[in-house]
PDB file of C-alpha atoms in Angstrom:
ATOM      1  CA  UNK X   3      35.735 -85.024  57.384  1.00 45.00           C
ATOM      2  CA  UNK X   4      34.422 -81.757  55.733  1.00 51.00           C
ATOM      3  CA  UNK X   5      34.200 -78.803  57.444  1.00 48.00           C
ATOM      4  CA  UNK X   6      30.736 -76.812  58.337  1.00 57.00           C
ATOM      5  CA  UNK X   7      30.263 -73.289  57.078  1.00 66.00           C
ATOM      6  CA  UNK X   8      29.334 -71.130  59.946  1.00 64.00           C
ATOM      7  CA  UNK X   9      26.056 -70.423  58.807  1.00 62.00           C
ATOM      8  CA  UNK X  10      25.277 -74.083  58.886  1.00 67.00           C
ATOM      9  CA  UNK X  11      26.348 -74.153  62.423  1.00 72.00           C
ATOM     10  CA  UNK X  12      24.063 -73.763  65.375  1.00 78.00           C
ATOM     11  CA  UNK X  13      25.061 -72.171  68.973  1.00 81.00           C
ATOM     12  CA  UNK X  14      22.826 -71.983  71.756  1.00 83.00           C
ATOM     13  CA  UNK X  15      24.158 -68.990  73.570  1.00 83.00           C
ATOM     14  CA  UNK X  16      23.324 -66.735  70.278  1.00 86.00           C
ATOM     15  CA  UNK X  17      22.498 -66.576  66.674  1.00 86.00           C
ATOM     16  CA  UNK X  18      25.461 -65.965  64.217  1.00 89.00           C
ATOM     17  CA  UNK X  19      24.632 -63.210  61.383  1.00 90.00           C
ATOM     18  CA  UNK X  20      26.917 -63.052  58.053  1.00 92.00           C
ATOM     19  CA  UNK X  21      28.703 -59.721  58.383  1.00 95.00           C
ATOM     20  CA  UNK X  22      31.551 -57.628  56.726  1.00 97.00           C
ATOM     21  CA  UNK X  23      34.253 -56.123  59.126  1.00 98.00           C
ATOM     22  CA  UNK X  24      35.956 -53.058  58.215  1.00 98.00           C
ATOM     23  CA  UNK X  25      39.387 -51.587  59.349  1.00 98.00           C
ATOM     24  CA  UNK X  26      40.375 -48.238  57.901  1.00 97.00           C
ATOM     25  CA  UNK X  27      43.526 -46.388  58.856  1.00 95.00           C
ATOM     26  CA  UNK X  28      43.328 -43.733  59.815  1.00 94.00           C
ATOM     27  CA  UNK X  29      46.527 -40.738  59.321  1.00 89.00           C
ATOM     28  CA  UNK X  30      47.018 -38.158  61.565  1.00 89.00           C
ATOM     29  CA  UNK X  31      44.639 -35.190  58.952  1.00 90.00           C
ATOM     30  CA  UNK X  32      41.782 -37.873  59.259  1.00 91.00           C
ATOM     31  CA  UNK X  33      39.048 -36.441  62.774  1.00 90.00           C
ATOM     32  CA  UNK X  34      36.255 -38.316  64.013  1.00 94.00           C
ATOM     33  CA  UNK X  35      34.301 -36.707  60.918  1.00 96.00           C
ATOM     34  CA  UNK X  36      34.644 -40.006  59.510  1.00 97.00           C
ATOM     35  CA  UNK X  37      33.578 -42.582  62.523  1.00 97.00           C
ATOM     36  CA  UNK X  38      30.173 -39.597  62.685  1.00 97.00           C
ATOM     37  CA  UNK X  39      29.581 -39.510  59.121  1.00 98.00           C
ATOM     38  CA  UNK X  40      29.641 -43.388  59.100  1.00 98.00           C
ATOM     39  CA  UNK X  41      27.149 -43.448  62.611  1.00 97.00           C
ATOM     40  CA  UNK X  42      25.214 -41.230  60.006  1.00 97.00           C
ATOM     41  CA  UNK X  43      24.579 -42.870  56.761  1.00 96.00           C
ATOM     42  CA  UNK X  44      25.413 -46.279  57.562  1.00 96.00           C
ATOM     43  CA  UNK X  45      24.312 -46.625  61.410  1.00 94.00           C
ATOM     44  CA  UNK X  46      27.422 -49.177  62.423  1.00 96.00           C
ATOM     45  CA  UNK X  47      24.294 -50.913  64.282  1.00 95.00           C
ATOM     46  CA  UNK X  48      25.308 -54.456  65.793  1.00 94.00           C
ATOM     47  CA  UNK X  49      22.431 -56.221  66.917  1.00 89.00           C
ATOM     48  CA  UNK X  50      20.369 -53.706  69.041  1.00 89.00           C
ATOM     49  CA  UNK X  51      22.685 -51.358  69.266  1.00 91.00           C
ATOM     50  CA  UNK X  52      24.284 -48.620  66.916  1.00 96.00           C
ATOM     51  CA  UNK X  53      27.225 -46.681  66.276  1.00 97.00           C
ATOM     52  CA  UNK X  54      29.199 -49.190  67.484  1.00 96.00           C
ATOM     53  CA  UNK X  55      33.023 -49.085  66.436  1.00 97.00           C
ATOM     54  CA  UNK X  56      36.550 -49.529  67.833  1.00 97.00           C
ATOM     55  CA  UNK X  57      39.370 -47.511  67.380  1.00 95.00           C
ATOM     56  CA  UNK X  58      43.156 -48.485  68.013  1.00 94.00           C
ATOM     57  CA  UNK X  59      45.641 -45.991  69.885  1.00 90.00           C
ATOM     58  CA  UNK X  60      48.577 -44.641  68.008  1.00 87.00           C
ATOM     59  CA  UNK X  61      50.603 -46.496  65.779  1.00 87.00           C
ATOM     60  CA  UNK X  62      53.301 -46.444  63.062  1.00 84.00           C
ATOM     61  CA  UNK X  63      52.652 -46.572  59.267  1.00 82.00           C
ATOM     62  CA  UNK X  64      55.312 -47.356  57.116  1.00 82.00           C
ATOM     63  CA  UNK X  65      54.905 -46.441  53.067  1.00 79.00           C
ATOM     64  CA  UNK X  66      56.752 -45.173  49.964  1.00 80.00           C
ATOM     65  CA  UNK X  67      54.982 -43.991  46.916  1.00 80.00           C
ATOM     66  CA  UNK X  68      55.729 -44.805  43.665  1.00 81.00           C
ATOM     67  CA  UNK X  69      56.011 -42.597  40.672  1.00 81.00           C
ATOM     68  CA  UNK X  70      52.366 -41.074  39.665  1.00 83.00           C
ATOM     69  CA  UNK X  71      51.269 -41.018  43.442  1.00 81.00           C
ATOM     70  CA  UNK X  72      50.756 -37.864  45.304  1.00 77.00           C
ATOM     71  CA  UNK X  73      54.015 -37.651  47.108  1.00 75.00           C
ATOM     72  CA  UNK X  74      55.448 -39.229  44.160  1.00 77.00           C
ATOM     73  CA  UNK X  75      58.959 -41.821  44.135  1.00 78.00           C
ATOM     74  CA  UNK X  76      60.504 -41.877  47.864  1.00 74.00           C
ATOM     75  CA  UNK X  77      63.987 -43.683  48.350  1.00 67.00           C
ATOM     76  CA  UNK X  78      63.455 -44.244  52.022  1.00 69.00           C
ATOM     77  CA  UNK X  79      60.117 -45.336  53.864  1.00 68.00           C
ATOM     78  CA  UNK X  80      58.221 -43.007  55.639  1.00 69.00           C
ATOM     79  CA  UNK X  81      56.377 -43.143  58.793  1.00 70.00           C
ATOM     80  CA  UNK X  82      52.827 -41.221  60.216  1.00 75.00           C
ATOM     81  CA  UNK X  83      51.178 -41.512  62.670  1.00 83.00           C
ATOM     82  CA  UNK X  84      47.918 -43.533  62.281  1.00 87.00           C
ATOM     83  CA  UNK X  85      44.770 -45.436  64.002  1.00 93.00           C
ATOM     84  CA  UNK X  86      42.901 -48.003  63.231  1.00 96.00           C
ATOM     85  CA  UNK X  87      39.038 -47.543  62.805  1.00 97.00           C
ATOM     86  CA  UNK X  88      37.302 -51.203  63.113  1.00 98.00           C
ATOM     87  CA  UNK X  89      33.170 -51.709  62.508  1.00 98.00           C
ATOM     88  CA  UNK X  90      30.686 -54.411  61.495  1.00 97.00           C
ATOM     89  CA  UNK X  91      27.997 -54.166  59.318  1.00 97.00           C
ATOM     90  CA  UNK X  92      25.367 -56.766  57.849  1.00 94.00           C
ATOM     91  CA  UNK X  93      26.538 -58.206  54.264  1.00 95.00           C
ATOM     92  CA  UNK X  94      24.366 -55.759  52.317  1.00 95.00           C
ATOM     93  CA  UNK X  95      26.071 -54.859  48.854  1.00 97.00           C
ATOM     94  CA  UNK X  96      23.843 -51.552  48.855  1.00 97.00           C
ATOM     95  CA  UNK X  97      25.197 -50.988  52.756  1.00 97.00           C
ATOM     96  CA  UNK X  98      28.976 -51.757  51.887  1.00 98.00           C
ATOM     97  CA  UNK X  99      28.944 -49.425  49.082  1.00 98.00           C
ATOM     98  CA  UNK X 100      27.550 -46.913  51.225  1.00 98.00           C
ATOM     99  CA  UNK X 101      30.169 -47.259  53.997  1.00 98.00           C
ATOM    100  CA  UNK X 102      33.047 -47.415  51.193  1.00 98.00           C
ATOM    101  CA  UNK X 103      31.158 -44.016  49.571  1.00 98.00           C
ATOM    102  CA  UNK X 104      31.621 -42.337  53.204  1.00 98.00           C
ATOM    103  CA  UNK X 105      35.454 -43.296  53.741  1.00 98.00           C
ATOM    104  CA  UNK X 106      36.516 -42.610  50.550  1.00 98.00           C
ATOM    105  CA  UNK X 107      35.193 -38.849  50.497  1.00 98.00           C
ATOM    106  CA  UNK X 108      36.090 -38.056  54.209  1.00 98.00           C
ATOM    107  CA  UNK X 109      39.622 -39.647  53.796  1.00 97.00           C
ATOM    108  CA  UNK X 110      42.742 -37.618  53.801  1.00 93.00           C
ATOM    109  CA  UNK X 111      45.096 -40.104  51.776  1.00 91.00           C
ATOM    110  CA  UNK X 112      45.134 -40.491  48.393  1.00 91.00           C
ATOM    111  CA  UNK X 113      44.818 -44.293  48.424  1.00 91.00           C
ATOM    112  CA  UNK X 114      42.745 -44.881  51.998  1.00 94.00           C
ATOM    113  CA  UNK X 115      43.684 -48.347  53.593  1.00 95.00           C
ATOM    114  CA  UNK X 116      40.769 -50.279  53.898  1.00 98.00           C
ATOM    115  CA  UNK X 117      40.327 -53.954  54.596  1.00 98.00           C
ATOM    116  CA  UNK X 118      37.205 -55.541  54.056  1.00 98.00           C
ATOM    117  CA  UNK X 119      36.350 -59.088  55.812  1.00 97.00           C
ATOM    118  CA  UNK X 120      33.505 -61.869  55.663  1.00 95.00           C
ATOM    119  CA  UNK X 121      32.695 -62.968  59.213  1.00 94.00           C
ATOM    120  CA  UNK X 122      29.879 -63.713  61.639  1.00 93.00           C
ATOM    121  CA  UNK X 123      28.967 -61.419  64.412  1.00 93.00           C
ATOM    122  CA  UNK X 124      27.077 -63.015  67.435  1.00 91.00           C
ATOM    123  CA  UNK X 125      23.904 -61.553  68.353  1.00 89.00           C
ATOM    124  CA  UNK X 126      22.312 -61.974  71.841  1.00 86.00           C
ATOM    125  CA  UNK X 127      19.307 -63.844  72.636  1.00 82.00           C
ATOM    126  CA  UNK X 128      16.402 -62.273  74.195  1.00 78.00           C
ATOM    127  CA  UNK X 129      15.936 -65.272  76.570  1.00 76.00           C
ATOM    128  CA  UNK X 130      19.975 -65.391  77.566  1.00 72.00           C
ATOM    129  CA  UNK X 131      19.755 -61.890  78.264  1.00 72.00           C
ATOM    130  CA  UNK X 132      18.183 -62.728  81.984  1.00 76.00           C
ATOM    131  CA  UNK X 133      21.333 -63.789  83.247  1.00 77.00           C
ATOM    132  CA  UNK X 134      23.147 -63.277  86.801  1.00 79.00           C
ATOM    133  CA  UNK X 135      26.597 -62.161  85.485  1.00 79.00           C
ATOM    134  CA  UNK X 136      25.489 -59.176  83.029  1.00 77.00           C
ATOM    135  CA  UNK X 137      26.107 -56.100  84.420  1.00 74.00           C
ATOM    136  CA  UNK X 138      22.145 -54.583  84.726  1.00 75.00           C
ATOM    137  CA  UNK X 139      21.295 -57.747  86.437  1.00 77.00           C
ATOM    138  CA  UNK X 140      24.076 -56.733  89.435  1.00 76.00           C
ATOM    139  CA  UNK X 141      22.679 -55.224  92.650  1.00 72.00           C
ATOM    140  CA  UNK X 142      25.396 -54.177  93.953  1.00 65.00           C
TER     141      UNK X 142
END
């Protein structure tokens, strides 16, 4: 049996659009200038809405440079503090190269971690959206 590519495959709750995710890290010199420059130039829209993105709480980071890096050869790893800054966008070369433009010049680190990953976002229905358990449609 082969399997179906996604955008072969039809739901009836929603329509599936091709979309990169992005997670950046982000250390403890990196603000929200980024996430705002981002809502900016890029939008972060998903479906009707914009400036949509996620952030993690706190975590650990663990790195050592090598030699030519900024901090240059470590014999221990280090540790910072970082978050994780998560957002969609629609697979547009011209919008990806924006987005990677933005983080890039607004990072703090020398090498910013960045993962970029092919999904598919859902996007709502105009007809589902009449429906008894979304929270605009409560009356209480």
């Amino acid at each position: 049996m082969q399997a179906e590519s996604l955008d072969q495959v039809k739901v009836s709750a929603c329509r599936l659009e091709p979309v990169w995710v992005i997670h950046v890290e982000l250390g403890p010199e990196d603000d929200e200038r980024i996430r705002l420059a981002l809502c900016d130039e890029v939008r972060l829209a998903y479906g009707d809405y914009d400036q949509v993105s996620f952030e993690t709480a706190t975590g650990t980071q663990f790195f050592r440079g090598a030699q030519g890096t900024a901090s240059g050869p470590m014999e221990t790893a280090t540790s910072r503090q970082v978050r994780v800054l998560s957002f969609s966008i629609t697979k547009d070369r011209q919008l990806l190269d924006a987005a990677m433009s933005v983080i890039h010049r607004l990072h703090s680190y020398e090498e910013p971690v960045i993962y970029v990953q092919g999904a598919f976002a859902s996007r709502s229905l105009p007809e589902k959206r009449q429906n008894e358990s979304k929270w605009w449609m409560k009356s209480d």
